[in-house]
């Protein structure tokens, strides 16, 4: 069986849809069918499991998973009823075991144990011609066991992971700027989870209010707590620093489509935690830094020691920097054993369960650096 999966550095678990009687029509991604596998083992551990700021039910299965030449036996994942993803079969968890429901080593860590370098890297592609966030299109490149040198230029800035050990990929924010003005963040709320599975940037209500307050014409959307709108013609010039280099965010990535399209008002991709006031998980950090930021950098996640690296995108990847072709760019993964084929990824995932902000970008090719 082969599947397309979301890439999710915000979860330690891998989820895959296992039951959906109405999902066999065109446009639906395939579901996992244990009875068609000779290696499936139902661990008989039932949910509920936390996912997307809510709970899903299901069972833990163990299987043999192959990433390119890397084969992982007894890899555990959460098999659940239909998760609501039309173009992908589930989510590949790339966070640590500390926030997982499964007990075995996460499949990505087991695969990295066989790789030449204990790291994986992600480039998320901005769709050509896109004037706002929230569209579908080819999504980038995932490299397992190294980096793809053709996708970034200059040096990678590596930063030590902070917060609880063996939990989330998180850093401390040192500063956020808007329109060239450093705004700072509250000292007690600097912790930020770096999450490829989150469609937005989310922060504490007071900090986010101050940031949007520096944007002329920006205002709260009264019908949507935690959301802001602003004139589409306004220059935002957001940037974030985690203690070293300052990383700018393209204005394109900070705006959804205008509402309605004719009035020139855009919805911001920076949300306050008021959107989940009753559901906030204190263990996920004060900020969630998702796709709007990650579209603007090449990101490297190192297992040992736990570090996150950012680099400027090359011209090939849509950035200003020149690149030099390197054989370290790996080979595409096309087969993932009897369970998964990760030929593409879906990197926009909403954590708030509202149909009006499903924003996904589908289609990243997975690379694997081989010894």
XYZ file of C-alpha atoms in Angstrom:
371
model
C 0.000 0.000 0.000
C 1.249 3.469 -0.824
C 0.222 6.829 0.602
C 0.848 10.552 0.457
C 1.372 12.053 3.901
C 1.589 15.477 5.483
C 4.928 16.481 7.033
C 4.338 17.451 10.663
C 7.195 18.527 12.931
C 4.623 19.462 15.578
C 3.657 15.874 16.418
C 5.614 12.833 17.566
C 2.955 10.483 16.202
C 2.220 9.367 12.681
C -1.502 9.228 11.889
C -3.109 7.442 8.962
C -6.760 7.052 8.004
C -7.927 3.472 8.332
C -11.709 3.645 7.983
C -13.777 5.839 5.698
C -16.683 4.173 3.888
C -17.344 7.290 1.805
C -13.725 7.912 0.761
C -13.430 5.615 -2.258
C -14.459 8.193 -4.839
C -12.258 10.416 -7.017
C -10.291 13.089 -5.177
C -9.805 11.082 -1.980
C -6.419 9.830 -0.852
C -6.231 6.072 -0.177
C -6.802 4.729 3.325
C -4.764 2.084 5.135
C -6.187 -1.446 4.888
C -4.511 -3.724 7.477
C -6.089 -6.866 6.021
C -4.095 -6.331 2.824
C -0.754 -6.293 4.650
C 1.232 -9.367 5.682
C 3.217 -7.414 8.281
C 0.463 -5.477 10.082
C 0.249 -5.916 13.849
C -2.636 -4.387 15.795
C -1.160 -3.434 19.166
C -4.747 -3.187 20.524
C -4.030 0.128 22.217
C -7.058 2.310 21.629
C -7.343 6.105 21.584
C -8.354 8.826 21.985
C -5.212 10.474 20.615
C -4.584 14.218 20.543
C -4.448 15.652 17.029
C -5.214 19.089 15.546
C -6.075 20.515 18.983
C -8.694 17.831 19.366
C -8.969 14.101 19.930
C -9.261 11.273 17.431
C -9.966 7.632 18.194
C -8.272 4.589 16.754
C -5.674 1.914 17.367
C -1.904 1.675 17.300
C -0.518 -0.535 14.545
C 3.040 -1.699 13.905
C 4.402 -2.207 10.385
C 7.543 -2.259 8.282
C 8.232 1.149 6.769
C 10.888 1.965 4.192
C 12.318 5.408 3.422
C 14.310 4.951 0.229
C 16.940 2.441 1.332
C 16.144 2.906 5.019
C 13.873 0.164 6.332
C 12.257 0.406 9.776
C 10.610 -2.679 11.226
C 7.977 -2.561 13.965
C 7.275 1.109 13.221
C 4.230 2.257 15.168
C 1.533 4.654 13.997
C -2.005 5.655 14.975
C -4.618 4.167 12.651
C -7.722 6.316 12.965
C -10.996 6.959 11.135
C -10.939 9.508 8.309
C -8.978 12.579 9.451
C -10.548 15.025 7.011
C -7.620 15.264 4.578
C -8.788 14.836 0.982
C -5.417 14.685 -0.779
C -3.320 12.934 1.841
C -3.848 9.797 3.865
C -2.517 11.166 7.137
C 0.365 12.957 8.820
C 3.984 11.862 9.270
C 5.019 12.899 12.781
C 8.553 14.300 12.912
C 8.690 15.508 16.526
C 10.185 13.612 19.449
C 8.913 10.576 21.331
C 8.148 12.704 24.385
C 4.880 13.955 22.885
C 3.879 10.703 21.164
C 1.240 8.132 22.107
C 3.207 5.326 20.496
C 5.930 3.704 22.588
C 8.486 2.637 19.988
C 11.142 4.967 18.622
C 9.487 7.375 16.143
C 9.909 6.097 12.616
C 11.962 9.110 11.503
C 14.441 8.633 14.353
C 14.801 4.937 13.559
C 15.464 5.796 9.915
C 18.023 8.469 10.832
C 19.935 5.894 12.881
C 20.829 4.302 9.529
C 21.572 7.576 7.740
C 24.982 9.205 7.188
C 23.925 12.284 9.171
C 21.370 12.501 12.040
C 19.305 15.254 10.450
C 16.495 15.978 8.039
C 15.782 19.140 6.113
C 12.706 20.778 4.613
C 12.078 23.303 1.871
C 8.463 24.431 1.440
C 7.713 25.786 -1.993
C 5.589 28.855 -2.618
C 3.270 28.183 -5.563
C 4.103 30.278 -8.627
C 1.683 33.113 -9.230
C 0.220 32.905 -5.744
C -0.929 36.306 -4.488
C -1.966 35.076 -1.071
C -1.619 32.100 1.213
C -4.123 29.283 1.196
C -3.673 27.643 -2.219
C -2.725 24.150 -3.318
C 0.327 23.345 -5.409
C 3.706 21.605 -5.461
C 5.040 21.826 -1.953
C 8.828 21.463 -1.780
C 11.503 18.930 -0.866
C 12.111 16.802 2.231
C 15.622 15.377 2.660
C 16.284 12.565 5.119
C 19.801 12.001 6.417
C 21.358 15.254 5.247
C 20.649 18.506 3.447
C 20.027 19.487 -0.167
C 22.760 22.014 -0.885
C 21.089 23.256 -4.066
C 18.194 24.699 -2.080
C 20.054 27.136 0.175
C 22.952 29.565 0.022
C 25.508 30.639 2.601
C 25.824 29.083 6.026
C 23.144 27.375 8.078
C 22.498 29.135 11.396
C 22.112 26.372 14.006
C 20.286 27.044 17.279
C 19.918 24.761 20.284
C 16.433 23.419 20.936
C 14.927 24.819 24.153
C 12.208 23.717 26.553
C 11.394 20.194 27.773
C 13.848 17.621 26.460
C 12.639 15.063 23.922
C 9.380 16.857 23.214
C 8.956 19.583 20.573
C 11.219 21.281 18.063
C 11.226 24.653 19.796
C 13.336 27.783 20.065
C 13.215 31.037 21.997
C 12.188 34.107 20.000
C 14.528 37.024 20.609
C 12.704 39.636 18.541
C 9.917 40.239 16.033
C 9.879 43.281 13.761
C 7.017 44.873 11.825
C 7.562 47.485 9.100
C 11.185 47.810 10.165
C 10.400 48.404 13.843
C 11.552 45.917 16.479
C 8.548 45.099 18.645
C 10.008 42.513 21.001
C 7.999 39.835 22.750
C 7.039 39.298 26.366
C 9.908 37.645 28.243
C 7.644 34.952 29.644
C 6.268 34.037 26.210
C 9.340 33.595 24.036
C 9.120 29.846 23.521
C 8.106 28.868 19.972
C 7.370 25.482 18.412
C 8.608 25.174 14.819
C 5.742 23.338 13.136
C 5.584 22.437 9.438
C 2.060 21.128 9.992
C 0.628 24.489 11.082
C -0.759 26.850 8.444
C -0.276 30.042 10.457
C 1.865 31.847 13.004
C 0.177 31.905 16.408
C 1.202 33.852 19.492
C -0.004 35.233 22.834
C -2.917 37.618 22.499
C -1.135 40.685 23.911
C 1.960 40.236 21.740
C -0.064 39.663 18.576
C -2.259 42.693 19.298
C 0.870 44.844 19.607
C 2.268 43.532 16.322
C -0.908 44.179 14.366
C -1.210 47.530 16.130
C 1.909 48.613 14.246
C 0.230 47.936 10.884
C -1.789 50.904 9.548
C -5.421 49.991 8.978
C -5.210 46.599 10.706
C -8.115 45.588 12.924
C -9.596 42.592 14.701
C -12.160 40.484 12.873
C -15.064 40.692 15.293
C -16.684 37.455 14.160
C -13.436 35.485 14.469
C -11.643 35.821 17.823
C -7.884 35.937 17.397
C -7.998 36.906 13.720
C -6.951 40.216 12.151
C -7.509 41.938 8.825
C -5.615 44.714 7.070
C -5.561 46.593 3.731
C -4.002 44.277 1.144
C -1.895 47.152 -0.211
C -0.145 47.681 3.145
C 3.492 46.654 3.449
C 3.929 44.428 6.502
C 7.645 43.582 6.477
C 7.465 41.039 9.312
C 10.712 39.423 10.445
C 11.725 37.082 13.271
C 14.997 36.459 15.091
C 15.782 33.525 17.355
C 18.963 34.984 18.776
C 21.101 35.322 15.683
C 20.194 36.320 12.159
C 16.962 38.158 11.394
C 14.720 36.288 8.960
C 12.242 38.343 6.885
C 8.826 36.977 5.910
C 7.442 37.747 2.470
C 4.226 39.781 2.658
C 2.637 37.211 0.343
C 2.895 34.610 3.083
C 1.284 36.784 5.749
C -2.035 37.303 3.968
C -4.964 35.142 2.968
C -7.332 36.113 0.169
C -9.283 39.352 0.529
C -12.764 39.018 2.071
C -14.592 39.539 -0.264
C -11.985 39.738 -3.033
C -13.227 43.114 -4.269
C -12.830 45.210 -1.132
C -9.052 45.101 -0.820
C -9.030 43.724 2.729
C -6.824 40.714 3.520
C -6.951 38.251 6.408
C -3.678 38.016 8.325
C -1.819 34.750 8.840
C -0.623 35.899 12.285
C -3.225 34.777 14.835
C -3.530 35.257 18.575
C -4.167 32.363 20.933
C -7.687 33.734 21.428
C -8.643 31.424 18.547
C -8.174 28.484 20.912
C -8.794 30.101 24.285
C -10.550 27.053 25.667
C -8.214 24.525 24.039
C -4.735 25.954 24.600
C -2.213 23.242 25.382
C 0.374 24.749 27.753
C 2.927 22.159 26.689
C 3.063 23.315 23.063
C 4.790 26.614 23.802
C 3.660 30.223 23.724
C 4.131 30.571 19.962
C 3.648 28.236 17.021
C 5.783 29.207 14.043
C 4.258 27.575 11.001
C 4.239 27.712 7.231
C 4.251 31.527 6.657
C 7.731 31.713 8.198
C 9.014 28.367 6.928
C 8.273 29.258 3.305
C 11.048 31.843 3.594
C 13.919 29.695 4.892
C 15.591 26.353 4.374
C 15.172 24.470 7.647
C 17.370 21.715 9.070
C 16.387 19.568 12.066
C 19.284 17.759 13.813
C 18.588 14.911 16.206
C 21.996 14.853 17.896
C 22.451 17.285 19.430
C 18.875 18.626 19.151
C 19.255 21.762 17.044
C 17.328 23.652 14.378
C 19.090 25.387 11.520
C 17.897 28.098 9.146
C 19.505 29.204 5.900
C 18.723 31.648 3.125
C 16.964 30.090 0.153
C 18.900 29.694 -3.083
C 17.638 31.122 -6.359
C 16.499 27.618 -7.290
C 14.340 27.560 -4.151
C 12.909 31.026 -4.743
C 15.375 33.037 -2.670
C 17.941 35.696 -3.614
C 21.043 33.573 -2.996
C 22.988 31.805 -5.723
C 23.451 28.053 -5.451
C 26.054 25.542 -6.569
C 24.900 22.073 -7.610
C 25.961 19.433 -5.105
C 25.712 15.654 -5.153
C 24.527 15.854 -1.542
C 21.071 16.697 -2.848
C 20.080 13.041 -2.482
C 17.700 10.904 -4.487
C 13.893 11.030 -4.510
C 12.103 8.536 -2.305
C 9.472 6.670 -4.291
C 8.773 3.602 -2.167
C 8.075 3.281 1.540
C 7.710 -0.445 2.081
C 4.416 -2.253 2.425
C 2.782 0.606 4.253
C 3.803 4.061 3.074
C 4.987 5.707 -0.084
C 5.977 9.280 0.623
C 6.174 10.646 -2.898
C 4.568 13.920 -1.923
C 3.792 15.899 1.193
C 1.042 18.210 2.276
C 2.505 20.924 4.468
C -0.386 23.256 5.259
C -2.473 21.875 8.123
C -4.963 23.798 10.180
C -4.942 23.262 13.956
C -8.248 25.049 14.442
C -11.036 22.842 13.194
C -12.986 25.363 11.118
C -13.802 24.690 7.438
C -13.157 28.290 6.441
C -9.469 28.079 7.065
C -8.381 24.837 5.507
C -5.147 25.934 3.843
C -2.924 23.310 2.319
C -0.097 23.171 -0.165
C 0.404 19.705 -1.543
C 3.226 17.940 -3.297
C 6.698 17.968 -1.734
C 9.135 15.354 -3.054
C 10.983 13.472 -0.348
C 14.752 13.042 -0.763
C 17.016 10.539 0.989
C 20.767 10.932 1.242
C 22.294 7.500 0.864
C 25.673 6.336 2.249
